Amino acid sequence: MAVSYIKIDLNAFRRNVRKIRNYIKGEAGLLAVVKANAYGHGVKECLQVALKEGYEGAAVSRVTEGRELRRFGFNCPIYVLGLPLPHEILMGVDSDLILPVDLTVDIEAIEAAAISERKMAEVMIAIDSGMNRIGAHPDEVPQLLEKLKKCSHIHIRGTFTHMATADFKDKDIAQKQLQVFEHALSYMNITDDFVISAANSAGILDIPNSWHNLVRPGIIMYGLPPSQDMTHSLDVESVMSVITHVTHVQNLKKGEFVGYGASFVAEKDMHTATIPLGYADGYPRALSNKGCVLIGGKRCPIVGRICMDQFMVAVDETVKPGDEAVLVGKQGNIELSADEVAEAAGTISYEILCTWKRIPRVFIGE
Ligand SMILES: *Cc1c(COP(=O)(O)O)cnc(C)c1O
């Protein structure tokens, strides 16, 4: 078995996916947001589960991610969330991806690709309701619709926007964004099958008027709350554990240092263990002298700087080479959540989930 691996509990994932579906109670369709390899959880396995649980499609960031899903054999609707550049458009249309458009996208190139591929290209009108990331402002919508109307090989599937602060306790900004979105909608021809989407996980949990007819859960499928300020939770369970094993232990004498830069100096005689993962594996260097790992069911603090492939933790005398060390996840009955690791590293759980590199995934369940 690998010394280090990422354990993905597909049963926990399935339970989370179900809880979200039951919470929505059929009031909107569900898209599994599986960008960035399903937030580091393995896109093929996770998407299979979500589709079996009645989710109607997938959302990815880039055309290349969508094409990869087609290569895996998925034939569900695949929405691309990030704007395509001209050289990606042919690939996007060829792979039957649903492309977002605003006035900066080369719409003629989409039409030309659709003609040459002999198909209808599907697009979603991206609305910038305040985030200033991508999308058309409401007053640009008539012009955009005018452009699209000239393209007989483009079908407007619907529209979407994205909220910047849906995870705040105070929903004022989010509600203002939703009003801007409504303004944009007022220019569109809203038929029964016109897709309208605004809700991320935080919108799903706390802002039912953001649901419209298609919601886009990401982080809650993977078992973490969007933030600590949510009003509602679904008691979702973490899906990912990052597991490795102690490779070396030693006694440290008072006054001796640990690691690069000699940033940790022992104030008394102590024991340390060496963990064979580092920033090249995605473990944040920001955890130097800050984070902890679980060994023997206890939190063991990191001492010294995180190296490229290794780091050291303070342990008791019982720890031996080969003992299991958990960087994220449960050990016995304690849990080191991605939120706790993120807090120590000065980031958010999202970044901790999708940070891992060169570590194999092991799937349990299903
Ligand atoms: C990532 C993303 C989501 C999912 O966000 P979560 O907070 O993980 O639920 C939804 N919509 C868009 C446009 C995104 O980029």
Coordinates of C-alpha atoms and ligand atoms in Angstrom, one line a residue:
M1 CA 0.0 0.0 0.0
A2 CA 1.1 3.6 -0.7
V3 CA 2.8 5.4 2.2
S4 CA 0.5 8.4 1.5
Y5 CA -3.0 8.4 0.1
I6 CA -6.2 10.4 -0.1
K7 CA -9.1 8.3 1.1
I8 CA -12.4 9.3 -0.5
D9 CA -15.5 8.0 1.2
L10 CA -18.1 7.7 -1.6
N11 CA -20.8 6.6 0.8
A12 CA -20.4 9.9 2.8
F13 CA -20.4 11.7 -0.6
R14 CA -23.7 10.0 -1.5
R15 CA -25.3 10.8 1.8
N16 CA -24.3 14.5 1.3
V17 CA -25.6 14.6 -2.2
R18 CA -28.9 13.1 -1.0
K19 CA -29.3 15.6 1.8
I20 CA -28.9 18.5 -0.6
R21 CA -31.5 16.9 -3.0
N22 CA -34.0 16.4 -0.2
Y23 CA -33.5 19.9 1.1
I24 CA -34.3 21.3 -2.4
K25 CA -37.4 19.1 -2.5
G26 CA -37.7 19.2 -6.3
E27 CA -38.1 22.9 -6.4
A28 CA -35.0 23.2 -8.7
G29 CA -32.7 20.9 -10.7
L30 CA -29.3 20.1 -9.3
L31 CA -25.9 20.5 -11.0
A32 CA -22.9 18.8 -9.4
V33 CA -20.1 21.4 -9.3
V34 CA -17.1 19.1 -10.1
K35 CA -14.5 21.6 -11.2
A36 CA -10.9 21.1 -10.2
N37 CA -11.3 17.3 -10.2
A38 CA -14.3 17.5 -7.9
Y39 CA -12.5 19.8 -5.5
G40 CA -9.7 17.2 -5.3
H41 CA -12.1 14.2 -4.7
G42 CA -11.9 12.5 -8.1
V43 CA -14.4 13.8 -10.8
K44 CA -15.2 10.5 -12.4
E45 CA -16.2 8.7 -9.2
C46 CA -18.0 11.7 -7.6
L47 CA -20.0 12.6 -10.7
Q48 CA -21.2 9.0 -11.2
V49 CA -22.6 9.1 -7.7
A50 CA -24.3 12.5 -8.2
L51 CA -25.9 11.5 -11.5
K52 CA -27.2 8.2 -9.9
E53 CA -28.8 10.4 -7.2
G54 CA -30.7 12.4 -9.7
Y55 CA -28.5 15.3 -10.3
E56 CA -29.1 16.5 -13.9
G57 CA -25.6 17.5 -14.9
A58 CA -22.1 18.7 -14.1
A59 CA -20.5 22.1 -13.9
V60 CA -16.7 22.5 -14.6
S61 CA -14.4 25.5 -14.9
R62 CA -12.9 25.0 -18.3
V63 CA -13.6 23.5 -21.7
T64 CA -10.7 21.0 -21.2
E65 CA -12.3 19.7 -17.9
G66 CA -15.6 19.2 -19.8
R67 CA -13.9 17.4 -22.6
E68 CA -12.3 15.1 -20.1
L69 CA -15.7 14.2 -18.8
R70 CA -16.9 13.3 -22.3
R71 CA -13.8 11.1 -22.7
F72 CA -14.8 9.3 -19.5
G73 CA -18.1 8.6 -21.3
F74 CA -20.4 11.0 -19.4
N75 CA -23.3 12.1 -21.6
C76 CA -25.1 14.4 -19.2
P77 CA -25.4 18.2 -19.7
I78 CA -22.0 19.7 -18.9
Y79 CA -21.9 23.4 -18.0
V80 CA -18.7 25.4 -18.3
L81 CA -18.5 28.1 -15.7
G82 CA -15.5 30.1 -17.0
L83 CA -15.6 32.0 -20.3
P84 CA -14.1 30.2 -23.3
L85 CA -11.3 31.9 -25.3
P86 CA -11.5 31.7 -29.1
H87 CA -9.2 28.8 -29.4
E88 CA -11.3 26.7 -27.0
I89 CA -14.6 27.3 -28.7
L90 CA -14.4 24.5 -31.4
M91 CA -13.4 22.0 -28.7
G92 CA -16.3 23.2 -26.5
V93 CA -18.9 22.9 -29.3
D94 CA -17.4 19.6 -30.5
S95 CA -17.7 18.2 -26.9
D96 CA -21.4 19.4 -26.6
L97 CA -20.5 21.6 -23.7
I98 CA -22.8 24.4 -22.6
L99 CA -20.7 27.5 -22.9
P100 CA -21.1 30.8 -20.9
V101 CA -21.3 33.9 -23.0
D102 CA -21.1 37.6 -22.4
L103 CA -20.2 40.5 -24.8
T104 CA -16.5 39.6 -24.6
V105 CA -16.9 36.1 -25.9
D106 CA -16.4 35.4 -29.6
I107 CA -20.0 34.6 -30.4
E108 CA -19.4 34.4 -34.2
A109 CA -16.7 31.7 -33.5
I110 CA -19.4 29.7 -31.6
E111 CA -21.8 30.0 -34.6
A112 CA -19.0 29.1 -37.0
A113 CA -18.0 26.1 -34.9
A114 CA -21.6 24.9 -34.7
I115 CA -22.0 25.2 -38.5
S116 CA -18.8 23.3 -39.2
E117 CA -19.8 20.6 -36.6
R118 CA -23.4 20.5 -37.9
K119 CA -24.9 21.0 -34.5
M120 CA -26.7 23.5 -32.3
A121 CA -24.3 25.1 -29.8
E122 CA -25.7 25.5 -26.3
V123 CA -24.9 28.7 -24.4
M124 CA -25.8 30.3 -21.1
I125 CA -25.9 34.0 -20.7
A126 CA -23.5 34.9 -17.9
I127 CA -24.7 37.9 -15.9
D128 CA -22.4 40.0 -13.8
S129 CA -24.7 41.0 -10.9
G130 CA -21.9 42.6 -8.9
M131 CA -19.0 40.2 -8.5
N132 CA -17.1 41.8 -11.4
R133 CA -15.5 38.5 -12.5
I134 CA -17.3 37.5 -15.7
G135 CA -20.6 38.2 -17.4
A136 CA -22.8 40.9 -19.0
H137 CA -24.3 43.8 -17.0
P138 CA -28.1 44.0 -17.2
D139 CA -27.9 47.0 -19.6
E140 CA -25.7 45.0 -22.0
V141 CA -28.2 42.1 -22.2
P142 CA -30.3 43.6 -25.1
Q143 CA -27.1 44.0 -27.2
L144 CA -26.0 40.5 -26.3
L145 CA -29.4 39.0 -27.2
E146 CA -29.3 40.9 -30.5
K147 CA -26.0 39.3 -31.3
L148 CA -27.2 35.9 -30.4
K149 CA -30.4 36.2 -32.4
K150 CA -28.3 36.5 -35.6
C151 CA -26.8 33.1 -34.9
S152 CA -29.2 30.4 -36.1
H153 CA -26.9 27.6 -34.8
I154 CA -26.8 28.8 -31.2
H155 CA -29.5 27.9 -28.7
I156 CA -29.8 30.0 -25.5
R157 CA -30.3 27.4 -22.8
G158 CA -30.6 29.9 -20.0
T159 CA -28.7 32.3 -17.8
F160 CA -26.7 32.3 -14.6
T161 CA -25.0 34.6 -12.2
H162 CA -22.8 34.1 -9.1
M163 CA -23.0 35.6 -5.6
A164 CA -19.9 37.0 -3.9
T165 CA -21.2 36.9 -0.3
A166 CA -24.0 34.3 0.0
D167 CA -22.0 32.8 2.9
F168 CA -22.1 36.0 5.0
K169 CA -24.4 36.3 7.9
D170 CA -25.7 39.5 6.4
K171 CA -27.4 38.7 3.1
D172 CA -27.8 42.3 2.0
I173 CA -25.2 42.3 -0.8
A174 CA -26.4 38.8 -2.0
Q175 CA -30.0 40.1 -2.1
K176 CA -28.9 43.2 -4.1
Q177 CA -27.1 40.9 -6.5
L178 CA -30.2 38.9 -6.9
Q179 CA -32.2 42.1 -7.7
V180 CA -29.6 43.0 -10.4
F181 CA -30.0 39.4 -11.8
E182 CA -33.8 39.9 -11.9
H183 CA -33.3 43.1 -13.8
A184 CA -31.2 41.2 -16.4
L185 CA -33.9 38.5 -16.5
S186 CA -36.5 41.1 -17.4
Y187 CA -34.9 41.4 -20.9
M188 CA -35.0 37.7 -21.6
N189 CA -37.7 35.5 -23.0
I190 CA -38.4 33.2 -20.1
T191 CA -40.0 30.0 -21.5
D192 CA -40.7 27.0 -19.3
D193 CA -37.5 25.3 -20.2
F194 CA -35.3 28.4 -19.8
V195 CA -32.6 27.6 -17.2
I196 CA -32.1 30.2 -14.5
S197 CA -29.3 29.6 -12.0
A198 CA -27.7 31.6 -9.2
A199 CA -27.3 29.5 -6.1
N200 CA -24.0 28.0 -4.9
S201 CA -23.9 26.0 -1.7
A202 CA -24.4 29.1 0.5
G203 CA -27.4 30.2 -1.6
I204 CA -28.9 26.7 -1.4
L205 CA -28.6 26.6 2.4
D206 CA -29.6 30.2 3.3
I207 CA -31.2 32.0 0.3
P208 CA -34.2 30.0 -1.1
N209 CA -35.1 33.0 -3.4
S210 CA -31.7 32.4 -5.2
W211 CA -32.7 28.8 -6.2
H212 CA -34.6 29.7 -9.4
N213 CA -34.8 26.4 -11.4
L214 CA -31.2 25.1 -11.2
V215 CA -28.8 25.1 -8.2
R216 CA -25.1 24.5 -8.2
P217 CA -23.8 22.9 -5.0
G218 CA -20.0 22.5 -4.6
I219 CA -18.5 22.5 -1.2
I220 CA -21.4 21.0 0.7
M221 CA -21.4 17.9 -1.5
Y222 CA -17.8 17.5 -0.2
G223 CA -19.0 17.8 3.4
L224 CA -17.9 21.3 4.4
P225 CA -19.9 24.4 5.2
P226 CA -19.4 27.3 2.9
S227 CA -18.3 29.4 5.9
Q228 CA -18.7 29.5 9.7
D229 CA -21.5 32.1 9.3
M230 CA -24.2 30.0 7.8
T231 CA -27.7 30.0 9.3
H232 CA -28.5 26.6 8.0
S233 CA -26.4 23.4 7.8
L234 CA -27.3 20.0 6.5
D235 CA -25.0 18.0 8.8
V236 CA -22.9 17.0 5.8
E237 CA -19.9 14.7 6.5
S238 CA -16.4 15.2 5.3
V239 CA -15.5 12.9 2.3
M240 CA -11.7 13.3 2.1
S241 CA -9.0 12.1 4.4
V242 CA -5.4 12.6 3.8
I243 CA -3.4 9.8 5.3
T244 CA 0.3 9.1 5.6
H245 CA 2.8 7.3 7.9
V246 CA 5.6 8.3 10.2
T247 CA 9.0 7.5 8.6
H248 CA 11.3 8.5 11.4
V249 CA 11.3 9.4 15.1
Q250 CA 13.9 10.9 17.3
N251 CA 14.7 12.4 20.7
L252 CA 15.4 16.1 20.6
K253 CA 17.6 17.6 23.3
K254 CA 16.7 21.0 24.9
G255 CA 18.3 23.7 22.7
E256 CA 18.4 21.6 19.5
F257 CA 16.6 23.0 16.4
V258 CA 14.3 21.5 13.8
G259 CA 14.3 22.0 10.0
Y260 CA 15.2 24.7 7.6
G261 CA 16.0 28.1 9.0
A262 CA 16.2 26.6 12.5
S263 CA 12.9 28.2 13.2
F264 CA 11.9 25.8 16.0
V265 CA 14.2 25.4 19.0
A266 CA 13.3 22.8 21.7
E267 CA 12.7 24.4 25.0
K268 CA 13.0 21.0 26.7
D269 CA 13.9 17.5 25.8
M270 CA 11.2 16.1 23.5
H271 CA 10.3 13.6 20.8
T272 CA 9.7 14.4 17.1
A273 CA 8.3 12.3 14.2
T274 CA 9.0 12.9 10.5
I275 CA 6.1 12.9 8.1
P276 CA 6.8 12.2 4.4
L277 CA 4.7 14.9 2.8
G278 CA 5.5 18.5 2.0
Y279 CA 4.6 21.5 0.0
A280 CA 5.3 19.7 -3.3
D281 CA 2.4 17.4 -2.3
G282 CA 0.3 20.5 -1.7
Y283 CA 0.6 20.7 2.0
P284 CA 0.7 24.4 2.7
R285 CA 4.1 25.8 3.8
A286 CA 2.0 28.3 5.8
L287 CA 1.5 25.5 8.3
S288 CA 5.2 25.8 9.4
N289 CA 5.1 25.9 13.2
K290 CA 1.3 26.3 13.1
G291 CA -0.7 23.3 12.1
C292 CA -1.0 19.8 13.5
V293 CA -1.6 16.2 12.4
L294 CA -3.3 13.3 14.1
I295 CA -1.1 10.4 15.3
G296 CA -2.3 7.8 17.8
G297 CA -5.6 9.7 18.1
K298 CA -4.0 12.9 19.3
R299 CA -3.2 16.3 17.8
C300 CA 0.6 16.6 17.3
P301 CA 1.8 20.1 16.6
I302 CA 4.0 20.9 13.6
V303 CA 7.5 21.9 14.6
G304 CA 9.8 23.8 12.1
R305 CA 9.1 24.6 8.5
I306 CA 7.3 22.5 6.1
C307 CA 9.9 21.2 3.6
M308 CA 9.2 20.2 0.0
D309 CA 8.6 16.6 0.8
Q310 CA 8.7 16.2 4.6
F311 CA 7.9 17.9 7.9
M312 CA 8.3 17.2 11.6
V313 CA 5.8 17.1 14.4
A314 CA 6.1 16.9 18.2
V315 CA 5.0 13.5 19.5
D316 CA 5.2 11.4 22.7
E317 CA 7.6 8.5 23.2
T318 CA 5.1 5.9 22.1
V319 CA 5.1 7.0 18.4
K320 CA 7.1 4.7 16.0
P321 CA 8.0 4.6 12.4
G322 CA 5.1 3.2 10.4
D323 CA 2.4 4.8 12.6
E324 CA -0.5 6.3 10.8
A325 CA -0.6 10.1 10.5
V326 CA -3.7 11.9 9.4
L327 CA -3.3 15.4 7.9
V328 CA -7.0 15.9 7.2
G329 CA -9.8 13.6 8.4
K330 CA -10.7 11.4 11.3
Q331 CA -8.5 9.1 13.4
G332 CA -10.3 7.2 16.1
N333 CA -12.9 9.6 17.4
I334 CA -11.2 12.8 16.7
E335 CA -11.4 14.8 13.5
L336 CA -9.0 17.3 12.0
S337 CA -11.4 19.0 9.6
A338 CA -10.3 20.8 6.4
D339 CA -11.7 23.9 8.1
E340 CA -9.3 23.5 11.1
V341 CA -6.3 23.0 8.7
A342 CA -7.4 25.9 6.6
E343 CA -7.7 28.2 9.7
A344 CA -4.2 27.3 10.7
A345 CA -2.9 27.9 7.2
G346 CA -4.8 31.2 6.9
T347 CA -7.0 30.0 4.1
I348 CA -10.4 28.4 3.4
S349 CA -11.4 24.7 3.3
Y350 CA -11.8 24.9 -0.5
E351 CA -8.1 25.5 -1.0
I352 CA -7.2 22.6 1.4
L353 CA -9.4 20.2 -0.5
C354 CA -8.0 20.9 -3.9
T355 CA -4.4 21.4 -2.9
W356 CA -3.2 17.8 -3.1
K357 CA -0.7 16.7 -5.8
R358 CA 1.1 13.5 -6.5
I359 CA -0.8 11.5 -3.9
P360 CA -2.9 8.6 -5.1
R361 CA -6.7 8.5 -4.3
V362 CA -8.2 5.4 -2.8
F363 CA -12.0 5.1 -3.0
I364 CA -14.1 3.4 -0.4
G365 CA -17.8 2.7 -0.7
E366 CA -20.0 2.3 -3.7
Ligands
LIG1 C1 -17.4 27.0 -7.7 C2 -18.7 27.6 -8.2 C3 -19.9 27.1 -7.6 C4 -19.9 26.2 -6.4 O1 -19.6 27.0 -5.2 P1 -19.6 26.3 -3.7 O2 -19.4 27.5 -2.8 O3 -18.5 25.3 -3.6 O4 -21.0 25.7 -3.6 C5 -21.1 27.5 -8.1 N1 -21.1 28.4 -9.2 C6 -19.9 28.9 -9.7 C7 -20.0 29.8 -10.9 C8 -18.7 28.5 -9.2 O5 -17.6 29.0 -9.8

